[in-house]
Amino acid sequence: MIIGYVIGDASPQQATILAEKPIRLGLYTIIEYDGEKVLGMITDVTRGSPMIDGNTIDIKLIERLNKIDSTIPHYIKGVVKLLYDLNTDSQPDLPPIAGSPVRLAEEEELNKIFSEGDLSLGRLIGANVPVKVKVSALSRHLAILAATGSGKSNTVAVLSQRIANLKGSVLIFDYHGEYSRSDLNPLNVIEPRLNPLYLTAREFATLLEIKGNAPIQYRILRRAFVQYQNEIKKKIQDGQIDYEELNDNFVSDLESIIDSEQEKGNKKDSLDEVKNKLEEFADKYSGIIDLTSKDIISNLKTHNVNVVDISPLDEDTMDAIVSHYLRRILDARKEYKRKGNGLKFPVITVIEEAHVFLSKTDDTLTKFWASRIAREGRKFGVGLIIVSQRPKGLDENILSQMTNKIILRIVEPSDKKYVLEASDNLSEDLVNQLSSLGVGEALVIGNLVKIPAVLKIDKFAGLLGGSDPNMIEEWEKADEEYSINKGFADFG
């Protein structure tokens, strides 16, 4: 169906069209010229009248024109971003000819482009065509960005569930507790725990906030911690261990070893400072330290959505958990690739509220290991998905390494500008569409798809805690309970 014609100057990247009737952003078009059959996307639409232009200032004139003829001549122009030559399976290299007819792309033509992936994420807006994405492309990482209430949680749930259905393994760090109480299936909920036996000495020192400019304190701690780990591992091998007592005595056992360091000539001030930091560590992290807990590597499952519910924790403790688990997963995948030991299957990790852990301004434990995964994870089968409603709060180096992006509705101009500047494969004309997207509608770019896709994400079929509450319904329910309880009290 012809919707218009090319007018004016055009380039191999875009063309202006004069449309026969109203058109909407995100529609896919076909322009055929010079042996090319080019698929494009409408990225801008304007409407005007040759009789009433932007310089008209006489309102009486407009009123008279309306009385004379209610159908004042008007025009509709659109900008088409030229994306792909279907005949050559490549980018177009010739501009279209003025006067070339422009038609809507047919489902068969769109299916050729969007059916090459492994799992369906949703359907193209304006066409009954499923968009399939390439799961292997997640090794080059993904950012899911949107304003609050635009459908981020639903997108994560749909993507995670369908990866699990492909026998994959996803690990979600559940900031709000919405996935651990969802209908994701199979769902493997993992308790957030730190087992000191799986921490490195440097990692433990970081949790104790022993800085790089305190080498004596670090040396004291490293010796004590390594000695403690060796002693506990030997007891476990011998089967002579009481885990409950071990957890209770974790700090005091370490302090005893640290006290013995005084005999080696270490200054008492340094020893006392390490012990103070150890006790502060225990106060902050006592709820998650557990020498009986399994390594995260042992807890992960394939064909599952693995979820670590960090919602009950404060942000420092969340940071410690996420950082440690990312480090263990990356190290274990490296070990498997190099030696055949470690974690045998790839894992896609999902960091919700990523602006908290990967802040543009604040250094966190998680930011270090997320950066490592962003740089190295592709080679070892560790994918990183970051999810945020505050793109401008994200570390730009990490965001720029997210080759793939699923961007739902974003209204804030500074957020749109920040995303554009951090994305090599995102153009300004596509960014301008983000404000017009509805709930659950998204722009997908990167290796996930052959060309940019504007689609409606499928609705997750089940319970998910991220939806808006029905406030009136909850008020009415609370009022009913109050009335019942008051009735019982009056009766009594």
GROMACS .gro file of N, CA, C and O in nm, residues 28 39 83-86 88-91 109-117 131-134 137 404 444-453:
model
  140
   28TYR      N    1   0.743   0.079   0.941
   28TYR     CA    2   0.846   0.036   0.846
   28TYR      C    3   0.796   0.053   0.703
   28TYR      O    4   0.680   0.024   0.672
   39LEU      N    5   1.448  -0.110   0.301
   39LEU     CA    6   1.360  -0.105   0.418
   39LEU      C    7   1.397   0.017   0.501
   39LEU      O    8   1.515   0.041   0.529
   83LEU      N    9   1.739   0.183   0.632
   83LEU     CA   10   1.806   0.089   0.721
   83LEU      C   11   1.874  -0.028   0.651
   83LEU      O   12   1.984  -0.067   0.689
   84TYR      N   13   1.808  -0.086   0.547
   84TYR     CA   14   1.859  -0.215   0.498
   84TYR      C   15   1.809  -0.239   0.356
   84TYR      O   16   1.692  -0.217   0.326
   85ASP      N   17   1.901  -0.285   0.269
   85ASP     CA   18   1.863  -0.322   0.133
   85ASP      C   19   1.831  -0.471   0.130
   85ASP      O   20   1.919  -0.555   0.149
   86LEU      N   21   1.703  -0.504   0.111
   86LEU     CA   22   1.661  -0.644   0.114
   86LEU      C   23   1.717  -0.724  -0.002
   86LEU      O   24   1.730  -0.847   0.008
   88THR      N   25   2.024  -0.691  -0.142
   88THR     CA   26   2.168  -0.721  -0.128
   88THR      C   27   2.208  -0.762   0.014
   88THR      O   28   2.324  -0.795   0.037
   89ASP      N   29   2.110  -0.760   0.106
   89ASP     CA   30   2.139  -0.790   0.248
   89ASP      C   31   2.254  -0.703   0.299
   89ASP      O   32   2.351  -0.752   0.360
   90SER      N   33   2.243  -0.575   0.276
   90SER     CA   34   2.348  -0.483   0.320
   90SER      C   35   2.286  -0.345   0.341
   90SER      O   36   2.167  -0.324   0.314
   91GLN      N   37   2.367  -0.253   0.389
   91GLN     CA   38   2.322  -0.116   0.405
   91GLN      C   39   2.306  -0.052   0.267
   91GLN      O   40   2.388  -0.076   0.177
  109GLU      N   41   0.815  -0.939   0.426
  109GLU     CA   42   0.943  -0.868   0.418
  109GLU      C   43   1.000  -0.842   0.557
  109GLU      O   44   1.121  -0.854   0.579
  110LEU      N   45   0.913  -0.807   0.650
  110LEU     CA   46   0.959  -0.781   0.787
  110LEU      C   47   1.001  -0.910   0.856
  110LEU      O   48   1.097  -0.913   0.933
  111ASN      N   49   0.928  -1.019   0.827
  111ASN     CA   50   0.965  -1.148   0.886
  111ASN      C   51   1.105  -1.190   0.845
  111ASN      O   52   1.179  -1.251   0.922
  112LYS      N   53   1.143  -1.156   0.722
  112LYS     CA   54   1.277  -1.191   0.673
  112LYS      C   55   1.385  -1.128   0.758
  112LYS      O   56   1.492  -1.186   0.779
  113ILE      N   57   1.355  -1.008   0.810
  113ILE     CA   58   1.453  -0.934   0.889
  113ILE      C   59   1.450  -0.974   1.036
  113ILE      O   60   1.554  -0.990   1.101
  114PHE      N   61   1.330  -0.991   1.091
  114PHE     CA   62   1.316  -1.003   1.236
  114PHE      C   63   1.292  -1.145   1.287
  114PHE      O   64   1.262  -1.164   1.405
  115SER      N   65   1.306  -1.247   1.200
  115SER     CA   66   1.278  -1.384   1.244
  115SER      C   67   1.404  -1.467   1.265
  115SER      O   68   1.397  -1.588   1.285
  116GLU      N   69   1.520  -1.402   1.263
  116GLU     CA   70   1.646  -1.477   1.267
  116GLU      C   71   1.696  -1.504   1.409
  116GLU      O   72   1.797  -1.570   1.427
  117GLY      N   73   1.628  -1.452   1.511
  117GLY     CA   74   1.677  -1.470   1.647
  117GLY      C   75   1.634  -1.601   1.710
  117GLY      O   76   1.576  -1.689   1.645
  131VAL      N   77   0.927  -1.014   1.687
  131VAL     CA   78   1.068  -0.976   1.683
  131VAL      C   79   1.146  -1.077   1.767
  131VAL      O   80   1.126  -1.087   1.887
  132LYS      N   81   1.233  -1.153   1.698
  132LYS     CA   82   1.316  -1.251   1.768
  132LYS      C   83   1.456  -1.193   1.787
  132LYS      O   84   1.513  -1.135   1.694
  133VAL      N   85   1.509  -1.209   1.908
  133VAL     CA   86   1.642  -1.156   1.938
  133VAL      C   87   1.743  -1.269   1.953
  133VAL      O   88   1.706  -1.383   1.984
  134LYS      N   89   1.868  -1.237   1.929
  134LYS     CA   90   1.976  -1.336   1.933
  134LYS      C   91   2.034  -1.343   2.074
  134LYS      O   92   2.094  -1.247   2.122
  137ALA      N   93   2.402  -1.270   2.143
  137ALA     CA   94   2.442  -1.129   2.141
  137ALA      C   95   2.448  -1.070   2.282
  137ALA      O   96   2.511  -0.966   2.304
  404ASN      N   97   2.417  -0.366   2.323
  404ASN     CA   98   2.274  -0.376   2.297
  404ASN      C   99   2.196  -0.287   2.394
  404ASN      O  100   2.234  -0.274   2.510
  444VAL      N  101   1.472  -0.130   2.020
  444VAL     CA  102   1.578  -0.228   2.041
  444VAL      C  103   1.687  -0.204   1.937
  444VAL      O  104   1.659  -0.201   1.816
  445ILE      N  105   1.811  -0.186   1.982
  445ILE     CA  106   1.924  -0.166   1.893
  445ILE      C  107   2.040  -0.255   1.936
  445ILE      O  108   2.045  -0.302   2.049
  446GLY      N  109   2.132  -0.277   1.842
  446GLY     CA  110   2.251  -0.355   1.873
  446GLY      C  111   2.250  -0.489   1.801
  446GLY      O  112   2.172  -0.513   1.707
  447ASN      N  113   2.335  -0.581   1.846
  447ASN     CA  114   2.347  -0.712   1.783
  447ASN      C  115   2.229  -0.805   1.810
  447ASN      O  116   2.219  -0.911   1.750
  448LEU      N  117   2.143  -0.765   1.903
  448LEU     CA  118   2.023  -0.846   1.929
  448LEU      C  119   1.937  -0.858   1.805
  448LEU      O  120   1.869  -0.959   1.785
  449VAL      N  121   1.934  -0.753   1.724
  449VAL     CA  122   1.850  -0.748   1.604
  449VAL      C  123   1.934  -0.701   1.485
  449VAL      O  124   2.036  -0.634   1.502
  450LYS      N  125   1.888  -0.736   1.364
  450LYS     CA  126   1.963  -0.698   1.245
  450LYS      C  127   1.957  -0.547   1.221
  450LYS      O  128   2.056  -0.485   1.181
  451ILE      N  129   1.838  -0.488   1.242
  451ILE     CA  130   1.820  -0.344   1.229
  451ILE      C  131   1.741  -0.295   1.350
  451ILE      O  132   1.678  -0.377   1.419
  452PRO      N  133   1.741  -0.166   1.381
  452PRO     CA  134   1.663  -0.117   1.495
  452PRO      C  135   1.517  -0.159   1.485
  452PRO      O  136   1.456  -0.154   1.377
  453ALA      N  137   1.460  -0.201   1.598
  453ALA     CA  138   1.321  -0.247   1.601
  453ALA      C  139   1.243  -0.165   1.703
  453ALA      O  140   1.290  -0.142   1.814
   0.00000   0.00000   0.00000
